[in-house]
Amino acid sequence: MTSLTFKKKPARVIPGFHLSLGYTMLYVSLLVLLPLAMIFIQTMSLSWAEFMAIVTDPRAIASYKLSFGTALAAGLVNVVFGTIIAWVLVRYHFPFKRIIDGLVDLPFALPTAVAGIALTSLYAPNGWIGQFFDFKIAFTPLGIIIALTFIGLPFVVRTVQPVLQNISVEVEEASASLGATRLQTVCKIIFPELAPAILTGFSLAFARALGEYGSVVFIAGNMPMKTEITPLIIMTKLEQYDYAGATSIAAVMLITSFVLLFTMNLIQWLANRRFIH
């Protein structure tokens, strides 16, 4: 006779799928979905004509262009220099490396208002750096890009850095021993591994820059139609108790940001499939 043996399922530290999924959906609903839903519920108090009049106002459209344009520019700058910084921190050993590595996270801990005041004092026409330039940096879109680059840099560095640490130096040496040039090694060995992380870092930096307020409001100058960002318009309407107008512009920003981030995630997924296969 043969005896039937039953394997005991290994005990799981985390509860089962259904219970974990329930907690996840409850947490996401309370902290993410419910607040976002209130934006659209508040906006529904307006008629379609009133909504369109608010969101297509020339001042609002100018702020959309400024916010999305400067966030995109800052994200691209951070992709280049954030990747270089991550490479230096991973591949080289030099004095005070740990201190510099820690300084990368400083924008996370520094209050955004303090960052804005510091950047303004540096790049104002009479500031320590701004006085040496014949053109204005503070109170221009260039100043906004600098502020957004400052707060977005850690996202790219901390996303790319772990991936670089997992790429062995021996892989580069093997590529060189097989006759590949440095450019070929970077393009065909290093970049395919880094591309998903770079896209993720760019998405995070871009999303963070879109909603940034504290560090930008000081250095922007807040001139309507020129250096007024969309979060400032939202705050102005809230101070005027125009909640429906504020949520209308916030809804436009939310929908546009969602579409852009969804597109970036789709590109990242396609890049992962391409580089894996």
mmCIF file of C-alpha atoms in Angstrom:
data_model
loop_
_atom_site.group_PDB
_atom_site.id
_atom_site.type_symbol
_atom_site.label_atom_id
_atom_site.label_comp_id
_atom_site.label_asym_id
_atom_site.label_seq_id
_atom_site.Cartn_x
_atom_site.Cartn_y
_atom_site.Cartn_z
ATOM 1 C CA MET A 1 0.000 0.000 0.000
ATOM 2 C CA THR A 2 1.165 3.445 -0.753
ATOM 3 C CA SER A 3 0.624 6.181 1.738
ATOM 4 C CA LEU A 4 -0.420 9.572 0.582
ATOM 5 C CA THR A 5 1.785 12.387 1.774
ATOM 6 C CA PHE A 6 0.608 15.946 1.860
ATOM 7 C CA LYS A 7 3.059 18.782 1.752
ATOM 8 C CA LYS A 8 2.390 21.470 4.275
ATOM 9 C CA LYS A 9 2.236 24.914 2.765
ATOM 10 C CA PRO A 10 5.000 27.133 4.076
ATOM 11 C CA ALA A 11 3.853 29.691 6.603
ATOM 12 C CA ARG A 12 3.755 33.197 5.229
ATOM 13 C CA VAL A 13 4.839 36.212 7.176
ATOM 14 C CA ILE A 14 2.403 38.432 5.266
ATOM 15 C CA PRO A 15 -1.302 37.466 5.369
ATOM 16 C CA GLY A 16 -2.959 35.754 2.418
ATOM 17 C CA PHE A 17 -3.635 37.345 -0.911
ATOM 18 C CA HIS A 18 -7.244 38.357 -0.294
ATOM 19 C CA LEU A 19 -6.565 39.961 3.076
ATOM 20 C CA SER A 20 -3.455 41.762 1.794
ATOM 21 C CA LEU A 21 -5.321 42.961 -1.289
ATOM 22 C CA GLY A 22 -8.155 44.232 0.898
ATOM 23 C CA TYR A 23 -5.782 46.250 3.081
ATOM 24 C CA THR A 24 -4.030 47.585 -0.024
ATOM 25 C CA MET A 25 -7.238 48.735 -1.698
ATOM 26 C CA LEU A 26 -8.505 50.315 1.544
ATOM 27 C CA TYR A 27 -5.226 52.175 2.070
ATOM 28 C CA VAL A 28 -5.021 53.387 -1.527
ATOM 29 C CA SER A 29 -8.678 54.404 -1.541
ATOM 30 C CA LEU A 30 -8.460 56.467 1.643
ATOM 31 C CA LEU A 31 -5.150 58.177 0.886
ATOM 32 C CA VAL A 32 -5.183 58.482 -2.917
ATOM 33 C CA LEU A 33 -8.486 57.793 -4.666
ATOM 34 C CA LEU A 34 -10.827 59.586 -2.255
ATOM 35 C CA PRO A 35 -8.876 62.905 -2.189
ATOM 36 C CA LEU A 36 -8.516 62.830 -5.976
ATOM 37 C CA ALA A 37 -12.218 62.083 -6.396
ATOM 38 C CA MET A 38 -13.059 65.171 -4.339
ATOM 39 C CA ILE A 39 -11.331 67.310 -6.962
ATOM 40 C CA PHE A 40 -13.769 66.149 -9.628
ATOM 41 C CA ILE A 41 -16.765 66.242 -7.272
ATOM 42 C CA GLN A 42 -16.028 69.866 -6.384
ATOM 43 C CA THR A 43 -15.508 70.726 -10.055
ATOM 44 C CA MET A 44 -18.911 69.262 -10.977
ATOM 45 C CA SER A 45 -20.589 72.182 -9.219
ATOM 46 C CA LEU A 46 -19.685 74.255 -12.301
ATOM 47 C CA SER A 47 -21.399 74.141 -15.643
ATOM 48 C CA TRP A 48 -19.399 73.050 -18.686
ATOM 49 C CA ALA A 49 -19.224 76.625 -19.966
ATOM 50 C CA GLU A 50 -17.955 77.916 -16.588
ATOM 51 C CA PHE A 51 -15.403 75.104 -16.400
ATOM 52 C CA MET A 52 -14.061 75.799 -19.891
ATOM 53 C CA ALA A 53 -13.902 79.534 -19.197
ATOM 54 C CA ILE A 54 -11.721 78.903 -16.149
ATOM 55 C CA VAL A 55 -9.348 76.306 -17.591
ATOM 56 C CA THR A 56 -8.897 78.066 -20.952
ATOM 57 C CA ASP A 57 -8.252 81.493 -19.487
ATOM 58 C CA PRO A 58 -5.083 82.940 -21.120
ATOM 59 C CA ARG A 59 -3.450 83.293 -17.715
ATOM 60 C CA ALA A 60 -4.134 79.629 -16.914
ATOM 61 C CA ILE A 61 -2.897 78.433 -20.328
ATOM 62 C CA ALA A 62 0.328 80.428 -19.899
ATOM 63 C CA SER A 63 0.845 78.761 -16.520
ATOM 64 C CA TYR A 64 0.267 75.282 -18.048
ATOM 65 C CA LYS A 65 2.948 75.917 -20.650
ATOM 66 C CA LEU A 66 5.375 77.234 -18.047
ATOM 67 C CA SER A 67 4.789 74.427 -15.530
ATOM 68 C CA PHE A 68 4.986 71.557 -18.013
ATOM 69 C CA GLY A 69 7.822 73.132 -20.018
ATOM 70 C CA THR A 70 10.060 73.848 -17.031
ATOM 71 C CA ALA A 71 9.290 70.444 -15.462
ATOM 72 C CA LEU A 72 10.250 68.713 -18.713
ATOM 73 C CA ALA A 73 13.461 70.744 -19.043
ATOM 74 C CA ALA A 74 14.453 70.094 -15.426
ATOM 75 C CA GLY A 75 13.743 66.381 -15.824
ATOM 76 C CA LEU A 76 15.965 66.143 -18.906
ATOM 77 C CA VAL A 77 18.782 68.021 -17.159
ATOM 78 C CA ASN A 78 18.514 65.693 -14.182
ATOM 79 C CA VAL A 79 18.609 62.625 -16.442
ATOM 80 C CA VAL A 80 21.991 63.695 -17.819
ATOM 81 C CA PHE A 81 23.681 64.962 -14.680
ATOM 82 C CA GLY A 82 21.911 62.594 -12.288
ATOM 83 C CA THR A 83 23.179 59.612 -14.283
ATOM 84 C CA ILE A 84 26.701 61.051 -14.307
ATOM 85 C CA ILE A 85 26.607 61.619 -10.537
ATOM 86 C CA ALA A 86 25.317 58.080 -9.944
ATOM 87 C CA TRP A 87 28.118 56.720 -12.143
ATOM 88 C CA VAL A 88 30.783 58.650 -10.222
ATOM 89 C CA LEU A 89 29.424 57.570 -6.841
ATOM 90 C CA VAL A 90 29.337 53.899 -7.862
ATOM 91 C CA ARG A 91 32.427 53.508 -10.029
ATOM 92 C CA TYR A 92 35.022 55.741 -8.342
ATOM 93 C CA HIS A 93 36.564 56.066 -4.905
ATOM 94 C CA PHE A 94 37.624 59.502 -3.729
ATOM 95 C CA PRO A 95 37.860 61.520 -0.498
ATOM 96 C CA PHE A 96 34.604 62.592 1.144
ATOM 97 C CA LYS A 97 32.619 60.267 -1.107
ATOM 98 C CA ARG A 98 30.161 59.386 1.666
ATOM 99 C CA ILE A 99 29.565 63.053 2.439
ATOM 100 C CA ILE A 100 28.816 63.834 -1.200
ATOM 101 C CA ASP A 101 26.594 60.769 -1.389
ATOM 102 C CA GLY A 102 24.645 62.069 1.591
ATOM 103 C CA LEU A 103 24.366 65.566 0.123
ATOM 104 C CA VAL A 104 22.439 64.135 -2.823
ATOM 105 C CA ASP A 105 19.507 63.492 -0.475
ATOM 106 C CA LEU A 106 19.571 67.020 0.949
ATOM 107 C CA PRO A 107 16.690 68.278 -1.267
ATOM 108 C CA PHE A 108 14.511 65.566 0.304
ATOM 109 C CA ALA A 109 15.111 66.854 3.831
ATOM 110 C CA LEU A 110 15.375 70.585 3.165
ATOM 111 C CA PRO A 111 12.079 72.508 3.452
ATOM 112 C CA THR A 112 11.094 73.710 0.005
ATOM 113 C CA ALA A 113 10.626 77.296 1.188
ATOM 114 C CA VAL A 114 14.184 77.331 2.530
ATOM 115 C CA ALA A 115 15.448 75.982 -0.795
ATOM 116 C CA GLY A 116 13.546 78.706 -2.662
ATOM 117 C CA ILE A 117 14.940 81.496 -0.483
ATOM 118 C CA ALA A 118 18.482 80.119 -0.787
ATOM 119 C CA LEU A 119 18.297 79.800 -4.575
ATOM 120 C CA THR A 120 16.814 83.288 -4.898
ATOM 121 C CA SER A 121 19.605 84.811 -2.808
ATOM 122 C CA LEU A 122 22.140 83.066 -5.029
ATOM 123 C CA TYR A 123 20.689 83.852 -8.448
ATOM 124 C CA ALA A 124 19.061 87.259 -7.886
ATOM 125 C CA PRO A 125 20.638 90.139 -9.872
ATOM 126 C CA ASN A 126 22.572 91.157 -6.732
ATOM 127 C CA GLY A 127 23.110 87.586 -5.508
ATOM 128 C CA TRP A 128 26.383 85.729 -5.092
ATOM 129 C CA ILE A 129 26.101 84.069 -8.507
ATOM 130 C CA GLY A 130 23.550 86.224 -10.323
ATOM 131 C CA GLN A 131 25.692 89.367 -10.115
ATOM 132 C CA PHE A 132 28.233 87.843 -12.501
ATOM 133 C CA PHE A 133 25.743 87.402 -15.367
ATOM 134 C CA ASP A 134 24.522 90.067 -17.748
ATOM 135 C CA PHE A 135 21.110 88.398 -17.977
ATOM 136 C CA LYS A 136 18.604 87.658 -15.238
ATOM 137 C CA ILE A 137 18.385 84.157 -13.788
ATOM 138 C CA ALA A 138 16.020 84.634 -10.867
ATOM 139 C CA PHE A 139 12.467 85.754 -11.682
ATOM 140 C CA THR A 140 12.686 84.085 -15.113
ATOM 141 C CA PRO A 141 11.803 80.589 -16.436
ATOM 142 C CA LEU A 142 15.523 79.764 -16.184
ATOM 143 C CA GLY A 143 15.373 80.295 -12.435
ATOM 144 C CA ILE A 144 12.357 78.002 -12.218
ATOM 145 C CA ILE A 145 14.249 75.283 -14.102
ATOM 146 C CA ILE A 146 17.162 75.609 -11.661
ATOM 147 C CA ALA A 147 14.818 75.227 -8.679
ATOM 148 C CA LEU A 148 13.074 72.203 -10.213
ATOM 149 C CA THR A 149 16.426 70.642 -11.094
ATOM 150 C CA PHE A 150 17.508 71.058 -7.474
ATOM 151 C CA ILE A 151 14.491 69.278 -6.017
ATOM 152 C CA GLY A 152 14.380 66.551 -8.693
ATOM 153 C CA LEU A 153 18.029 65.461 -8.773
ATOM 154 C CA PRO A 154 17.809 62.837 -5.971
ATOM 155 C CA PHE A 155 15.062 60.926 -7.798
ATOM 156 C CA VAL A 156 17.304 60.187 -10.777
ATOM 157 C CA VAL A 157 20.450 59.490 -8.750
ATOM 158 C CA ARG A 158 18.757 57.137 -6.287
ATOM 159 C CA THR A 159 16.939 55.291 -9.067
ATOM 160 C CA VAL A 160 19.980 54.750 -11.294
ATOM 161 C CA GLN A 161 22.514 54.102 -8.517
ATOM 162 C CA PRO A 162 21.287 50.622 -7.418
ATOM 163 C CA VAL A 163 21.143 49.420 -11.031
ATOM 164 C CA LEU A 164 24.716 50.571 -11.628
ATOM 165 C CA GLN A 165 25.833 48.740 -8.497
ATOM 166 C CA ASN A 166 24.418 45.511 -9.938
ATOM 167 C CA ILE A 167 26.365 45.915 -13.192
ATOM 168 C CA SER A 168 29.695 44.254 -12.594
ATOM 169 C CA VAL A 169 32.874 46.000 -13.686
ATOM 170 C CA GLU A 170 33.974 42.679 -15.184
ATOM 171 C CA VAL A 171 31.221 43.053 -17.800
ATOM 172 C CA GLU A 172 32.831 46.263 -19.040
ATOM 173 C CA GLU A 173 36.265 44.651 -18.979
ATOM 174 C CA ALA A 174 34.980 41.668 -20.957
ATOM 175 C CA SER A 175 33.458 44.016 -23.521
ATOM 176 C CA ALA A 176 36.770 45.865 -23.872
ATOM 177 C CA SER A 177 38.710 42.599 -24.176
ATOM 178 C CA LEU A 178 36.468 41.573 -27.064
ATOM 179 C CA GLY A 179 37.448 44.709 -28.952
ATOM 180 C CA ALA A 180 34.515 47.000 -28.159
ATOM 181 C CA THR A 181 35.224 50.701 -27.889
ATOM 182 C CA ARG A 182 34.077 52.730 -24.882
ATOM 183 C CA LEU A 183 31.179 54.150 -26.852
ATOM 184 C CA GLN A 184 30.072 50.681 -27.951
ATOM 185 C CA THR A 185 30.287 49.427 -24.361
ATOM 186 C CA VAL A 186 28.159 52.301 -23.115
ATOM 187 C CA CYS A 187 25.573 52.034 -25.915
ATOM 188 C CA LYS A 188 25.250 48.241 -26.074
ATOM 189 C CA ILE A 189 26.137 47.065 -22.564
ATOM 190 C CA ILE A 190 25.554 49.827 -20.021
ATOM 191 C CA PHE A 191 22.693 51.852 -21.473
ATOM 192 C CA PRO A 192 20.281 48.913 -22.069
ATOM 193 C CA GLU A 193 20.612 48.033 -18.386
ATOM 194 C CA LEU A 194 20.183 51.621 -17.230
ATOM 195 C CA ALA A 195 17.402 52.700 -19.606
ATOM 196 C CA PRO A 196 14.437 51.482 -17.470
ATOM 197 C CA ALA A 197 15.914 53.064 -14.328
ATOM 198 C CA ILE A 198 16.623 56.324 -16.172
ATOM 199 C CA LEU A 199 13.027 56.457 -17.438
ATOM 200 C CA THR A 200 11.740 55.790 -13.926
ATOM 201 C CA GLY A 201 13.950 58.504 -12.457
ATOM 202 C CA PHE A 202 12.831 60.958 -15.123
ATOM 203 C CA SER A 203 9.162 60.153 -14.462
ATOM 204 C CA LEU A 204 9.576 60.712 -10.723
ATOM 205 C CA ALA A 205 11.519 63.951 -11.178
ATOM 206 C CA PHE A 206 9.029 65.211 -13.756
ATOM 207 C CA ALA A 207 6.020 64.414 -11.569
ATOM 208 C CA ARG A 208 7.662 66.029 -8.537
ATOM 209 C CA ALA A 209 8.476 69.167 -10.515
ATOM 210 C CA LEU A 210 4.907 69.554 -11.781
ATOM 211 C CA GLY A 211 3.519 69.913 -8.284
ATOM 212 C CA GLU A 212 6.391 71.885 -6.767
ATOM 213 C CA TYR A 213 5.371 75.133 -5.113
ATOM 214 C CA GLY A 214 7.556 76.164 -2.175
ATOM 215 C CA SER A 215 10.951 76.331 -3.842
ATOM 216 C CA VAL A 216 9.586 77.878 -7.063
ATOM 217 C CA VAL A 217 7.333 80.597 -5.705
ATOM 218 C CA PHE A 218 10.302 82.641 -4.424
ATOM 219 C CA ILE A 219 12.602 82.409 -7.427
ATOM 220 C CA ALA A 220 9.856 82.678 -10.066
ATOM 221 C CA GLY A 221 8.815 86.255 -9.382
ATOM 222 C CA ASN A 222 5.190 85.205 -10.024
ATOM 223 C CA MET A 223 4.540 87.589 -12.890
ATOM 224 C CA PRO A 224 1.242 86.686 -14.628
ATOM 225 C CA MET A 225 1.654 85.380 -18.179
ATOM 226 C CA LYS A 226 5.449 85.176 -17.678
ATOM 227 C CA THR A 227 6.653 83.376 -14.550
ATOM 228 C CA GLU A 228 3.427 82.307 -12.836
ATOM 229 C CA ILE A 229 3.221 78.550 -12.335
ATOM 230 C CA THR A 230 -0.046 76.619 -12.185
ATOM 231 C CA PRO A 231 0.222 75.636 -8.478
ATOM 232 C CA LEU A 232 0.422 79.348 -7.655
ATOM 233 C CA ILE A 233 -2.820 80.034 -9.558
ATOM 234 C CA ILE A 234 -4.475 77.209 -7.626
ATOM 235 C CA MET A 235 -3.254 78.660 -4.311
ATOM 236 C CA THR A 236 -4.454 82.136 -5.312
ATOM 237 C CA LYS A 237 -7.942 80.843 -6.069
ATOM 238 C CA LEU A 238 -8.017 78.966 -2.769
ATOM 239 C CA GLU A 239 -7.095 82.142 -0.901
ATOM 240 C CA GLN A 240 -9.986 83.855 -2.680
ATOM 241 C CA TYR A 241 -12.314 80.993 -1.604
ATOM 242 C CA ASP A 242 -12.839 80.057 -5.251
ATOM 243 C CA TYR A 243 -12.724 76.335 -4.552
ATOM 244 C CA ALA A 244 -14.464 75.314 -7.761
ATOM 245 C CA GLY A 245 -12.024 77.360 -9.856
ATOM 246 C CA ALA A 246 -9.043 75.909 -7.997
ATOM 247 C CA THR A 247 -10.252 72.330 -8.418
ATOM 248 C CA SER A 248 -11.006 72.939 -12.103
ATOM 249 C CA ILE A 249 -7.395 73.883 -12.833
ATOM 250 C CA ALA A 250 -6.197 71.083 -10.538
ATOM 251 C CA ALA A 251 -8.326 68.605 -12.511
ATOM 252 C CA VAL A 252 -6.684 69.700 -15.768
ATOM 253 C CA MET A 253 -3.247 69.265 -14.210
ATOM 254 C CA LEU A 254 -4.237 65.887 -12.761
ATOM 255 C CA ILE A 255 -5.597 64.491 -16.018
ATOM 256 C CA THR A 256 -2.680 65.786 -18.089
ATOM 257 C CA SER A 257 -0.134 64.472 -15.572
ATOM 258 C CA PHE A 258 -1.846 61.071 -15.519
ATOM 259 C CA VAL A 259 -1.768 60.821 -19.310
ATOM 260 C CA LEU A 260 1.910 61.813 -19.434
ATOM 261 C CA LEU A 261 2.921 59.427 -16.647
ATOM 262 C CA PHE A 262 0.901 56.613 -18.215
ATOM 263 C CA THR A 263 2.708 57.243 -21.508
ATOM 264 C CA MET A 264 6.090 57.205 -19.755
ATOM 265 C CA ASN A 265 5.238 53.943 -17.994
ATOM 266 C CA LEU A 266 4.160 52.448 -21.312
ATOM 267 C CA ILE A 267 7.462 53.506 -22.892
ATOM 268 C CA GLN A 268 9.329 52.026 -19.930
ATOM 269 C CA TRP A 269 7.421 48.731 -20.282
ATOM 270 C CA LEU A 270 8.189 48.573 -24.000
ATOM 271 C CA ALA A 271 11.858 49.377 -23.282
ATOM 272 C CA ASN A 272 12.016 46.572 -20.703
ATOM 273 C CA ARG A 273 10.573 44.085 -23.202
ATOM 274 C CA ARG A 274 12.946 45.244 -25.929
ATOM 275 C CA PHE A 275 16.093 45.117 -23.804
ATOM 276 C CA ILE A 276 15.151 41.823 -22.142
ATOM 277 C CA HIS A 277 14.437 40.071 -25.459
#
